[in-house]
Coordinates of C-alpha atoms in Angstrom, one line a residue:
X1 CA -62.1 -9.3 -30.2
X2 CA -62.1 -5.9 -31.9
X3 CA -61.9 -7.4 -35.4
X4 CA -65.1 -9.4 -34.7
X5 CA -66.9 -6.4 -33.4
X6 CA -65.9 -4.3 -36.4
X7 CA -67.1 -7.0 -38.8
X8 CA -70.4 -7.3 -37.0
X9 CA -70.8 -3.5 -37.1
X10 CA -70.1 -3.4 -40.9
X11 CA -72.5 -6.4 -41.5
X12 CA -75.3 -4.7 -39.6
X13 CA -74.7 -1.4 -41.4
X14 CA -74.8 -3.1 -44.7
X15 CA -77.9 -5.0 -43.7
X16 CA -79.7 -1.8 -42.7
X17 CA -78.7 -0.2 -45.9
X18 CA -79.9 -3.1 -48.1
X19 CA -83.2 -3.5 -46.3
X20 CA -83.9 0.3 -46.3
X21 CA -83.1 0.6 -50.0
X22 CA -85.1 -2.5 -50.9
X23 CA -88.1 -0.8 -49.2
X24 CA -88.3 2.1 -51.6
X25 CA -85.8 1.6 -54.5
X26 CA -87.3 1.3 -57.9
X27 CA -85.3 -1.1 -60.1
X28 CA -82.3 -0.7 -57.8
X29 CA -81.4 2.7 -59.0
X30 CA -80.5 5.6 -56.6
X31 CA -79.6 9.1 -57.7
X32 CA -80.1 12.7 -57.1
X33 CA -81.6 15.2 -59.5
X34 CA -78.4 17.1 -60.4
X35 CA -78.0 17.0 -64.1
X36 CA -75.3 14.7 -65.6
X37 CA -74.0 13.9 -62.1
X38 CA -71.9 10.8 -61.6
X39 CA -72.4 9.4 -58.1
X40 CA -71.6 6.4 -56.0
X41 CA -74.5 4.3 -54.8
X42 CA -75.1 1.0 -53.0
X43 CA -76.6 -1.8 -55.0
X44 CA -79.6 -2.9 -52.9
X45 CA -79.5 -6.4 -54.4
X46 CA -75.8 -6.9 -53.8
X47 CA -75.0 -8.3 -50.3
X48 CA -71.4 -7.2 -50.6
X49 CA -72.5 -3.5 -50.7
X50 CA -70.0 -2.6 -53.3
X51 CA -70.3 0.9 -54.8
X52 CA -71.5 1.4 -58.4
X53 CA -71.4 4.4 -60.6
X54 CA -74.2 5.8 -62.7
X55 CA -74.1 8.7 -65.2
X56 CA -77.4 10.5 -65.6
X57 CA -78.5 11.7 -69.0
X58 CA -79.7 15.3 -69.4
X59 CA -83.4 14.7 -70.0
X60 CA -86.0 17.0 -68.3
X61 CA -89.3 16.1 -66.7
X62 CA -92.0 17.0 -69.1
X63 CA -95.2 18.7 -67.8
X64 CA -98.5 19.7 -69.4
X65 CA -100.6 22.3 -67.6
X66 CA -104.2 23.3 -68.4
X67 CA -105.0 26.1 -66.0
X68 CA -108.6 26.5 -67.1
X69 CA -110.7 25.2 -70.0
X70 CA -114.3 25.5 -71.0
X71 CA -115.6 23.9 -74.2
X72 CA -119.1 23.4 -75.6
X73 CA -119.0 20.5 -78.0
X74 CA -120.4 17.1 -79.0
X75 CA -119.3 13.9 -80.6
X76 CA -117.8 10.5 -79.8
X77 CA -114.3 11.3 -81.1
X78 CA -111.3 12.4 -79.0
X79 CA -110.3 16.1 -79.2
X80 CA -106.9 17.5 -78.4
X81 CA -106.4 19.8 -75.4
X82 CA -102.6 20.0 -75.2
X83 CA -99.6 18.1 -76.6
X84 CA -96.3 17.4 -75.0
X85 CA -92.9 17.7 -76.6
X86 CA -91.2 14.7 -78.2
X87 CA -89.8 12.2 -75.7
X88 CA -86.1 11.7 -75.6
X89 CA -86.3 8.4 -73.7
X90 CA -88.8 6.0 -72.1
X91 CA -91.1 7.0 -69.3
X92 CA -91.0 5.7 -65.8
X93 CA -93.9 7.3 -64.0
X94 CA -96.6 9.8 -64.8
X95 CA -98.4 12.0 -62.2
X96 CA -101.8 13.5 -63.2
X97 CA -104.1 15.7 -61.1
X98 CA -107.0 18.1 -61.7
X99 CA -108.8 20.6 -59.4
X100 CA -112.0 20.3 -61.4
X101 CA -113.6 18.2 -64.2
X102 CA -117.3 18.4 -64.8
X103 CA -120.0 18.7 -67.5
X104 CA -123.7 19.1 -67.6
X105 CA -124.7 15.4 -68.0
X106 CA -121.7 13.7 -66.5
X107 CA -120.8 11.6 -69.6
X108 CA -117.5 13.2 -70.8
X109 CA -114.0 11.7 -70.4
X110 CA -110.4 13.0 -70.1
X111 CA -107.7 10.9 -71.5
X112 CA -103.9 10.7 -71.8
X113 CA -102.9 9.3 -75.2
X114 CA -99.5 8.2 -76.4
X115 CA -98.6 8.6 -80.1
X116 CA -95.6 7.4 -82.0
X117 CA -93.6 9.5 -84.4
X118 CA -96.1 8.7 -87.2
X119 CA -99.0 10.1 -85.2
X120 CA -100.5 6.7 -84.6
X121 CA -102.1 5.9 -81.2
X122 CA -100.1 3.4 -79.2
X123 CA -102.2 3.6 -76.0
X124 CA -105.0 5.7 -74.5
X125 CA -106.0 5.9 -70.8
X126 CA -109.2 7.3 -69.4
X127 CA -107.9 9.3 -66.5
X128 CA -110.8 9.9 -64.2
X129 CA -113.8 8.2 -65.5
X130 CA -117.0 10.2 -66.1
X131 CA -117.1 13.5 -64.2
X132 CA -119.7 14.7 -61.8
X133 CA -122.5 16.9 -63.2
X134 CA -121.9 20.6 -63.2
X135 CA -121.7 22.4 -59.9
X136 CA -121.2 19.1 -57.9
X137 CA -118.1 19.4 -55.7
X138 CA -115.5 16.6 -55.5
X139 CA -112.0 16.2 -54.0
X140 CA -109.0 16.9 -56.2
X141 CA -108.6 14.2 -58.8
X142 CA -105.3 12.3 -58.8
X143 CA -103.6 9.4 -60.6
X144 CA -100.1 7.9 -60.3
X145 CA -99.4 5.9 -63.5
X146 CA -96.6 3.3 -63.5
X147 CA -95.2 0.9 -66.1
X148 CA -98.1 -1.4 -65.5
X149 CA -100.1 1.0 -67.7
X150 CA -99.4 0.6 -71.4
X151 CA -99.5 4.4 -71.8
X152 CA -96.3 4.4 -69.7
X153 CA -94.7 1.1 -70.7
X154 CA -95.0 1.7 -74.5
X155 CA -93.4 5.1 -74.4
X156 CA -90.1 5.4 -76.3
X157 CA -87.9 8.1 -77.9
X158 CA -89.7 9.9 -80.6
X159 CA -93.2 9.4 -79.1
X160 CA -95.3 12.2 -77.6
X161 CA -98.3 12.5 -75.3
X162 CA -101.5 14.4 -75.7
X163 CA -104.2 15.3 -73.2
X164 CA -107.7 14.8 -74.8
X165 CA -111.4 15.0 -74.1
X166 CA -114.5 13.4 -75.5
X167 CA -118.2 14.1 -74.7
X168 CA -119.1 10.5 -75.5
X169 CA -122.4 11.9 -76.7
X170 CA -123.9 13.5 -79.8
X171 CA -125.7 16.0 -77.6
X172 CA -123.8 19.2 -77.0
X173 CA -122.1 19.4 -73.6
X174 CA -120.1 22.1 -71.8
X175 CA -117.0 20.6 -70.4
X176 CA -115.1 22.5 -67.6
X177 CA -111.5 21.6 -66.6
X178 CA -109.4 23.5 -64.0
X179 CA -105.9 22.9 -62.8
X180 CA -105.1 19.9 -64.9
X181 CA -101.4 18.9 -64.6
X182 CA -99.6 16.0 -66.1
X183 CA -96.0 15.3 -65.3
X184 CA -94.0 12.7 -67.2
X185 CA -90.9 11.4 -65.4
X186 CA -88.3 10.0 -67.8
X187 CA -86.5 6.8 -67.1
X188 CA -83.2 8.5 -66.3
X189 CA -85.0 10.4 -63.5
X190 CA -86.2 7.2 -61.9
X191 CA -85.4 7.2 -58.2
X192 CA -86.4 5.7 -54.9
X193 CA -90.0 6.8 -54.4
X194 CA -92.7 6.5 -51.7
X195 CA -95.7 8.3 -50.3
X196 CA -94.9 11.0 -47.7
X197 CA -96.4 14.2 -46.3
X198 CA -95.1 17.7 -45.7
X199 CA -95.1 19.3 -42.2
X200 CA -98.8 20.2 -42.6
X201 CA -99.9 16.7 -43.6
X202 CA -100.4 17.3 -47.3
X203 CA -99.7 14.1 -49.2
X204 CA -97.4 13.6 -52.2
X205 CA -94.9 11.2 -53.6
X206 CA -91.2 11.7 -52.9
X207 CA -88.6 10.9 -55.5
X208 CA -84.9 11.2 -54.7
X209 CA -82.0 10.1 -52.5
X210 CA -82.4 8.0 -49.4
X211 CA -80.4 7.4 -46.2
X212 CA -79.5 3.9 -45.0
X213 CA -82.9 3.8 -43.1
X214 CA -84.7 4.3 -46.4
X215 CA -86.0 7.8 -45.6
X216 CA -85.8 10.9 -47.8
X217 CA -82.4 12.4 -47.3
X218 CA -80.5 14.6 -49.7
X219 CA -81.7 16.1 -53.0
X220 CA -85.2 15.2 -54.2
X221 CA -88.7 16.4 -55.0
X222 CA -92.1 15.9 -53.5
X223 CA -94.8 15.6 -56.2
X224 CA -98.0 16.7 -54.4
X225 CA -101.4 15.1 -55.2
X226 CA -102.7 18.6 -56.0
X227 CA -100.1 18.9 -58.8
X228 CA -97.7 21.2 -57.0
X229 CA -94.0 20.3 -56.5
X230 CA -91.5 20.9 -53.7
X231 CA -87.9 20.7 -55.0
X232 CA -85.0 20.8 -52.6
X233 CA -83.1 19.2 -49.8
X234 CA -84.6 16.6 -47.4
X235 CA -83.3 15.5 -44.0
X236 CA -84.3 12.2 -42.2
X237 CA -87.6 12.0 -44.0
X238 CA -88.6 15.6 -43.8
X239 CA -88.5 18.7 -46.0
X240 CA -85.6 21.0 -45.1
X241 CA -84.6 23.5 -47.7
X242 CA -86.3 24.2 -51.1
X243 CA -88.8 25.8 -53.3
X244 CA -92.6 25.1 -53.8
X245 CA -93.9 25.5 -57.3
X246 CA -97.3 25.6 -59.1
X247 CA -96.4 24.8 -62.7
X248 CA -93.2 26.7 -63.2
X249 CA -94.3 29.6 -60.9
X250 CA -92.5 29.9 -57.6
X251 CA -95.1 30.1 -54.8
X252 CA -93.2 29.5 -51.5
X253 CA -89.8 28.6 -50.2
X254 CA -88.5 26.8 -47.1
X255 CA -85.4 27.3 -45.1
X256 CA -84.3 24.8 -42.3
X257 CA -87.7 23.2 -42.2
X258 CA -89.8 26.4 -42.0
X259 CA -91.6 28.2 -44.7
X260 CA -90.2 31.7 -45.3
X261 CA -92.2 34.9 -44.9
X262 CA -91.4 35.9 -48.5
X263 CA -90.4 33.5 -51.4
X264 CA -86.6 33.5 -51.7
X265 CA -85.2 34.0 -55.2
X266 CA -81.9 32.6 -53.9
X267 CA -83.6 29.3 -53.0
X268 CA -85.4 29.3 -56.3
X269 CA -82.1 29.6 -58.1
X270 CA -80.6 26.9 -56.0
X271 CA -83.6 24.6 -56.4
X272 CA -85.1 25.2 -59.9
X273 CA -88.2 23.3 -61.0
X274 CA -86.3 21.5 -63.7
X275 CA -89.2 20.7 -66.0
X276 CA -90.0 21.3 -69.7
X277 CA -93.4 23.0 -69.5
X278 CA -96.2 22.9 -72.1
X279 CA -99.1 25.1 -71.0
X280 CA -102.6 26.1 -72.3
X281 CA -103.7 29.6 -71.3
X282 CA -106.8 29.9 -69.2
X283 CA -110.0 30.6 -71.2
X284 CA -111.7 32.5 -68.3
X285 CA -111.1 33.3 -64.7
X286 CA -107.8 32.5 -63.1
X287 CA -107.4 30.1 -60.2
X288 CA -106.2 31.2 -56.7
X289 CA -103.0 29.7 -55.3
X290 CA -103.3 28.8 -51.7
X291 CA -100.2 28.3 -49.5
X292 CA -99.3 24.8 -48.3
X293 CA -100.7 25.7 -44.9
X294 CA -101.6 28.5 -42.6
X295 CA -98.5 27.8 -40.6
X296 CA -96.9 30.6 -38.6
X297 CA -94.7 32.8 -40.9
X298 CA -97.2 32.9 -43.8
X299 CA -98.6 36.3 -44.7
X300 CA -102.2 35.8 -46.0
X301 CA -101.6 38.8 -48.3
X302 CA -99.1 36.7 -50.2
X303 CA -102.0 34.6 -51.6
X304 CA -102.1 35.5 -55.3
X305 CA -103.7 34.7 -58.6
X306 CA -101.7 32.8 -61.2
X307 CA -102.1 32.1 -64.8
X308 CA -100.0 30.7 -67.6

């Protein structure tokens, strides 16, 4: 009868929703990135599919950006590059990427170190291992850190992070770093997340709302492996409207799935980066920001230099 058909439809809908959510949901939490927003969600572990409400605290994503650094130094100890602000809550994930890391002998290391409120080291992680020797080209360096790493799991309110380097040698070395970005995602910003690509095939990790099929749908952000970020609206697993940032600087915008000819300040206002930025000024030449693609609609004259 009709009642039986309706029950079957509801059961199948709930099953699709649960299966899709379980595919990508981290710790069973679903939310958008609107500050202090209370929303209804489906509990992926609850077969009844009853709605639950979550209130999100107002805690920003913390980012550390080292645009360009050159240091000639020696020693086995760790030296500070840049320090984050004090954490308001625990960390859920950390994204780290760099355009370049090299030295003359290939013995140096970059690390992310977690300190408590008494400035004592709680955890330190070697990010990329030893670098290639000077002038050797390598792909962009990228790490996604989860709570399996102690530098993430031991984070708590009152702690802070520090980007550091060591030559691991008593012989003087010249270390070069470019485009080093570290983004710390607080626990309250934890969301469904999975690897996805933009229309041009550039990879990143999506964090945000999902539809019942488990695809990106609604408000979210794509954290690119090159350190850039797209913040905006997604539809059926694809970028739709939003803004593309390098650090806090707006580079490009998208409207209805297509990159705009000129970055839109209206879209920037609607989709702000939403991060607390700590930056180190470049010591020498500035990098060049390249658009996400050479897709139709991009004016090559828009390629510009950036610095912090």
